[in-house]
Coordinates of C-alpha atoms in Angstrom, one line a residue:
X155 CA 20.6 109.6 110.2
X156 CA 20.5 112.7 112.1
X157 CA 17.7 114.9 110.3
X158 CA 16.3 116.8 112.6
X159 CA 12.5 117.2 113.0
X160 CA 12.3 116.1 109.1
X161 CA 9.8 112.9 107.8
X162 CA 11.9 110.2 106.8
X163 CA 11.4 106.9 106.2
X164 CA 11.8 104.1 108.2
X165 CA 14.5 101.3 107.8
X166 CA 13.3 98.1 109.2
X167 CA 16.6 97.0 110.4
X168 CA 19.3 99.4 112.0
X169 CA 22.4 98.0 113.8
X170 CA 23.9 100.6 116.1
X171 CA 27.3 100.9 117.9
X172 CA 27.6 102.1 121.5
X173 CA 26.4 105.6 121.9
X174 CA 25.3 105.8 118.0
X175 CA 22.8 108.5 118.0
X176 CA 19.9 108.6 115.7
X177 CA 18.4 112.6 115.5
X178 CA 15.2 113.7 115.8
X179 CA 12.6 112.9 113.4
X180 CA 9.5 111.7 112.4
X181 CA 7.3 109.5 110.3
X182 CA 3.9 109.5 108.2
X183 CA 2.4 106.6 109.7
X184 CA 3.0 105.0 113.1
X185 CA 6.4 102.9 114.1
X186 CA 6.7 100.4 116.2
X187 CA 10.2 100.6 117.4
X188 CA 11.7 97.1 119.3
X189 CA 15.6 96.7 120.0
X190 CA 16.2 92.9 119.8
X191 CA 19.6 93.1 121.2
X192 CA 20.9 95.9 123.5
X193 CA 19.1 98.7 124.9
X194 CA 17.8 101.8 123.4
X195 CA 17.3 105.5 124.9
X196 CA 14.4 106.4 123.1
X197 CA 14.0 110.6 123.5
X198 CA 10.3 112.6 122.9
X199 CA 9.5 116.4 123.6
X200 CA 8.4 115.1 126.8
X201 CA 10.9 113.0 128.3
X202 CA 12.8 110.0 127.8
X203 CA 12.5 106.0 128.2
X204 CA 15.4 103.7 129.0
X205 CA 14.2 100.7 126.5
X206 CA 15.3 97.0 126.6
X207 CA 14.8 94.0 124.5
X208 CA 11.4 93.0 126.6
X209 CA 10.2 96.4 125.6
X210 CA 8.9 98.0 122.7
X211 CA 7.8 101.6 122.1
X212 CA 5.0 102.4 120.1
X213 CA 5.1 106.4 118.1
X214 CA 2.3 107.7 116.6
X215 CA 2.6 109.2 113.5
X216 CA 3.7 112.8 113.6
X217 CA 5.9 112.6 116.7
X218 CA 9.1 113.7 116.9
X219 CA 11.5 111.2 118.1
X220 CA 15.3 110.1 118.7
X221 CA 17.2 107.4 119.6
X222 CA 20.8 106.6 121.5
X223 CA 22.2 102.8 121.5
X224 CA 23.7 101.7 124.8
X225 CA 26.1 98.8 124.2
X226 CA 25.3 97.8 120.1
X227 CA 22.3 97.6 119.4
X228 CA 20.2 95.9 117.1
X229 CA 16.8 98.2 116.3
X230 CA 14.1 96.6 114.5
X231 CA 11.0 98.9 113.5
X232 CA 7.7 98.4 111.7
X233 CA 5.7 101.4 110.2
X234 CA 1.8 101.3 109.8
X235 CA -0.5 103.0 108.3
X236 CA -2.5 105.8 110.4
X237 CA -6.0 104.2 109.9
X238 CA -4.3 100.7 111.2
X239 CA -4.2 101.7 114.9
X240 CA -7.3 101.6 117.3
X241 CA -7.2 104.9 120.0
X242 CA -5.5 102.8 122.4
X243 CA -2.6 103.7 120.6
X244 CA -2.8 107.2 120.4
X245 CA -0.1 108.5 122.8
X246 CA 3.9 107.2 123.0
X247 CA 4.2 104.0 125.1
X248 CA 6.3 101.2 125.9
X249 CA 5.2 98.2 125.3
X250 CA 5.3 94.6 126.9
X251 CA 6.8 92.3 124.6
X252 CA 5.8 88.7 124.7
X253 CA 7.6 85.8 122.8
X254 CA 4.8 85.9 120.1
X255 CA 5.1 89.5 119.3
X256 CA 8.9 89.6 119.1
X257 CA 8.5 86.6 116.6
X258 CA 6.0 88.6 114.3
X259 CA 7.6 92.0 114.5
X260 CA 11.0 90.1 113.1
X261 CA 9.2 87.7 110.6
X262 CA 7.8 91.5 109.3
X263 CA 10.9 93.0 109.4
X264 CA 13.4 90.2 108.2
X265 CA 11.4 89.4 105.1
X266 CA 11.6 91.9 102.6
X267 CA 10.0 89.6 100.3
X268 CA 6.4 88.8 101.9
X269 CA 3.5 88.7 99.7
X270 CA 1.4 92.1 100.4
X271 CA -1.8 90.0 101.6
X272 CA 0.5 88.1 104.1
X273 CA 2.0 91.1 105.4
X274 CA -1.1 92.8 106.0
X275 CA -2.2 90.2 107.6
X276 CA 0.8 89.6 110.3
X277 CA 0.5 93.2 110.9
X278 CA -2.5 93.2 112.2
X279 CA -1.9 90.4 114.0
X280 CA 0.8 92.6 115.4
X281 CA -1.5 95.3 116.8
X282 CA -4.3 93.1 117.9
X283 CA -1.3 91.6 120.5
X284 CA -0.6 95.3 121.5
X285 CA -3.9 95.4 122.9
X286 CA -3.8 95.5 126.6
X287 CA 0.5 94.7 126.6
X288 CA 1.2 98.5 128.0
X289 CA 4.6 98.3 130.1
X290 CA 5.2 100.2 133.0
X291 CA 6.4 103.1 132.4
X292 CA 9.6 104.0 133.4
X293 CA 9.8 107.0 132.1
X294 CA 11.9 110.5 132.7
X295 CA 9.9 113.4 132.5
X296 CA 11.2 116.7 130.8
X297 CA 11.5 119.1 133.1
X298 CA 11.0 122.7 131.7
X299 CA 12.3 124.8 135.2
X300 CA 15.8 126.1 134.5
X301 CA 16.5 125.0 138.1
X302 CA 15.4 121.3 137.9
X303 CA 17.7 121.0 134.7
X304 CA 20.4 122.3 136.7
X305 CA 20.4 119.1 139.0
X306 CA 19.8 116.7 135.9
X307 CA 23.1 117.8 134.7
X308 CA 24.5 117.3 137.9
X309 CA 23.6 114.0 138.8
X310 CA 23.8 113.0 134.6
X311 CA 27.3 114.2 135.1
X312 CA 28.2 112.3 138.2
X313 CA 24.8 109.5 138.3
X314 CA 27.0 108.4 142.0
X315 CA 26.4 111.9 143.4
X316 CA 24.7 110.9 146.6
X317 CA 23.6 114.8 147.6
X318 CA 20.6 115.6 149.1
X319 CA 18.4 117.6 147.8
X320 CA 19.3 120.5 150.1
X321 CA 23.0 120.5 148.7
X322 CA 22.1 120.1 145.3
X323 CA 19.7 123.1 145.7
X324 CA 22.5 125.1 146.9
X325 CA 24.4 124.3 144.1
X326 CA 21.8 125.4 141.7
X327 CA 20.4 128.4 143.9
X328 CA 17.5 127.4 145.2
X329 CA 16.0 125.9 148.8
X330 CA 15.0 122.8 149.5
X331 CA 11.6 123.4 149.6
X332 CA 11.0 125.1 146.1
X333 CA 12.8 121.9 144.4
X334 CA 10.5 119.3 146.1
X335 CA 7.7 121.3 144.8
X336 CA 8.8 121.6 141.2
X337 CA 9.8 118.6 140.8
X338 CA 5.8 117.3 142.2
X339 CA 4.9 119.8 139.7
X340 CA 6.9 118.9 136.4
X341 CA 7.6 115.2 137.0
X342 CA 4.4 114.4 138.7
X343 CA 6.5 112.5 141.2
X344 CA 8.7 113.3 144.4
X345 CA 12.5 114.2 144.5
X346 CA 13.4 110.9 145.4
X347 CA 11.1 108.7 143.3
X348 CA 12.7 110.7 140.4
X349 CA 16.5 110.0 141.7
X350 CA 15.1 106.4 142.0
X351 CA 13.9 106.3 138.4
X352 CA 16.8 107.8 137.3
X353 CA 19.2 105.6 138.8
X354 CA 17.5 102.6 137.3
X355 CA 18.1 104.3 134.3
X356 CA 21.7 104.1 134.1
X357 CA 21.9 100.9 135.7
X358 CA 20.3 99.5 132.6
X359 CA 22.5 101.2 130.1
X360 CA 25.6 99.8 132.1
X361 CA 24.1 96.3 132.1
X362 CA 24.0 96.5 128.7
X363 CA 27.2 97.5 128.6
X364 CA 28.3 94.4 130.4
X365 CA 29.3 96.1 133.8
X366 CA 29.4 94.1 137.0
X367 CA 26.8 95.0 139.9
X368 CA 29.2 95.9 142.0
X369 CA 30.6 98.8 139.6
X370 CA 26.8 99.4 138.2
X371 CA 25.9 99.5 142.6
X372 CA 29.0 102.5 142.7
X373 CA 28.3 104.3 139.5
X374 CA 25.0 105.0 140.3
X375 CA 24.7 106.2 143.8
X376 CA 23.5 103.2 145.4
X377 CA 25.0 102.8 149.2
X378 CA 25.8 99.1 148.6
X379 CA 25.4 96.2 146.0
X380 CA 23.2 95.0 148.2
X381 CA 20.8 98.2 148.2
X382 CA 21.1 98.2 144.3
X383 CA 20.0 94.6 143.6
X384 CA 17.2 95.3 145.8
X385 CA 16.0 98.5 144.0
X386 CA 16.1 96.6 140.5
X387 CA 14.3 94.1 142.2
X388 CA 11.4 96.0 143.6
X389 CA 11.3 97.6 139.9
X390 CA 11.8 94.7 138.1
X391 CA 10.9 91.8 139.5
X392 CA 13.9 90.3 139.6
X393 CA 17.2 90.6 140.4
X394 CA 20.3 92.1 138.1
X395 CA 21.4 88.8 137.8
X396 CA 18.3 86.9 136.7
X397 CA 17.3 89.7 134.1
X398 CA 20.2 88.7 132.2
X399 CA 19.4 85.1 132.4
X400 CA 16.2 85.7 131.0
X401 CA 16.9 88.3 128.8
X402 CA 20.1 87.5 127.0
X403 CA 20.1 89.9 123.9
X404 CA 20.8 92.3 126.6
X405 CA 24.4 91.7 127.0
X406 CA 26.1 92.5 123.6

């Protein structure tokens, strides 16, 4: 399904192989999208989210959206209607996801066969638990400046790539100084909370693809395994280890 910037509709359960890709498009109402085992990249005009199974991401209707599977994935997503959603759910967002919600979204999406009334009813239910369950948001800006997509490639090429920012700027043509103030400008953040973000990132996709922390410390820049468990740690609360433990439909 790769129609690009069309309205289709939405299939409550898709299962996705490593790397499937899933275009951009869009939908009349709002979608609820949850991946209940693996990990998703989920892509707007604006940037992109990194989105495992403790996550959900909530599109309004209208937005143009795509999806990449790291490690297979199972996607599970739930469409409502437009006058459904209060205005706290105007905008793209990810989503805690407490046991109680993942239950309801697959009881909607596993049953087919619910009686109209009932499924009305659990949908609701469904949004009244999205009230106030906004995730942080670890989330990777678009960057418009020809210059700033320059060193994304770079480091998406090579995520170990431990240059500064003074090197990659001569690779790309520009000083130091004009980088650090783009990317203030166009990710709202500084060079090296971005790299940080970015690295976190990948370390999720290759968790999901059930790498060890040693390679996962290597593969994306981090000086030492140590230094990496204690980045996903001040991120996540936790370290690489325990958020497998408690979330296991992230190894697939």
């Amino acid at each position: 399904m790769s129609i690009d910037g069309q309205v289709i509709p939405s299939s409550p359960i898709r299962t996705l192989s490593h790397l499937e890709r899933i275009g951009r498009h869009r939908h009349d109402g709002h979608q609820l999208i949850y991946p209940r085992r693996g990990v998703l990249r989920v892509f707007i005009a604006s940037g992109v989210w990194v989105v495992p199974p403790s996550q959900g991401v909530w599109i309004p209707a209208g937005t143009e959206h795509a999806h990449r599977a790291c490690g297979a994935t199972e996607m599970r997503a739930v469409l409502f209607a437009t006058d459904g959603a209060g205005p706290f759910l105007d905008r793209p967002s990810v989503l805690a996801f407490t046991p109680l919600l993942r239950e309801a979204v697959t009881c909607l999406t596993d049953d087919a066969g619910l009686e109209p009334r009932t499924r009305s009813h659990l949908e609701q239910v469904v949004l009244d638990l999205l009230c106030g369950v906004e995730a942080p948001q670890r989330f990777l800006p678009a960057l418009p400046d020809a210059r700033l997509r320059e060193v994304v490639a770079l480091l998406e090429d090579d995520p170990a790539d431990r240059r500064t920012l003074v090197q990659l700027g001569a690779a790309v043509g520009a000083s130091e100084r004009t980088l650090s103030r783009l990317f203030r400008e166009q990710a709202g953040m500084t060079f090296a909370q971005w790299r940080g973000q970015f690295r976190l990132h990948h370390a999720l996709v290759l968790l999901a693809e059930g790498h060890q922390v040693t390679r996962i410390a290597g593969a994306c820049g981090y000086a030492s395994p140590s230094a990496f468990i204690g980045a996903f740690r001040d991120s996540f609360g936790v370290t690489p280890g325990e958020y497998l433990r408690r979330e296991p439909a992230l190894r697939t």
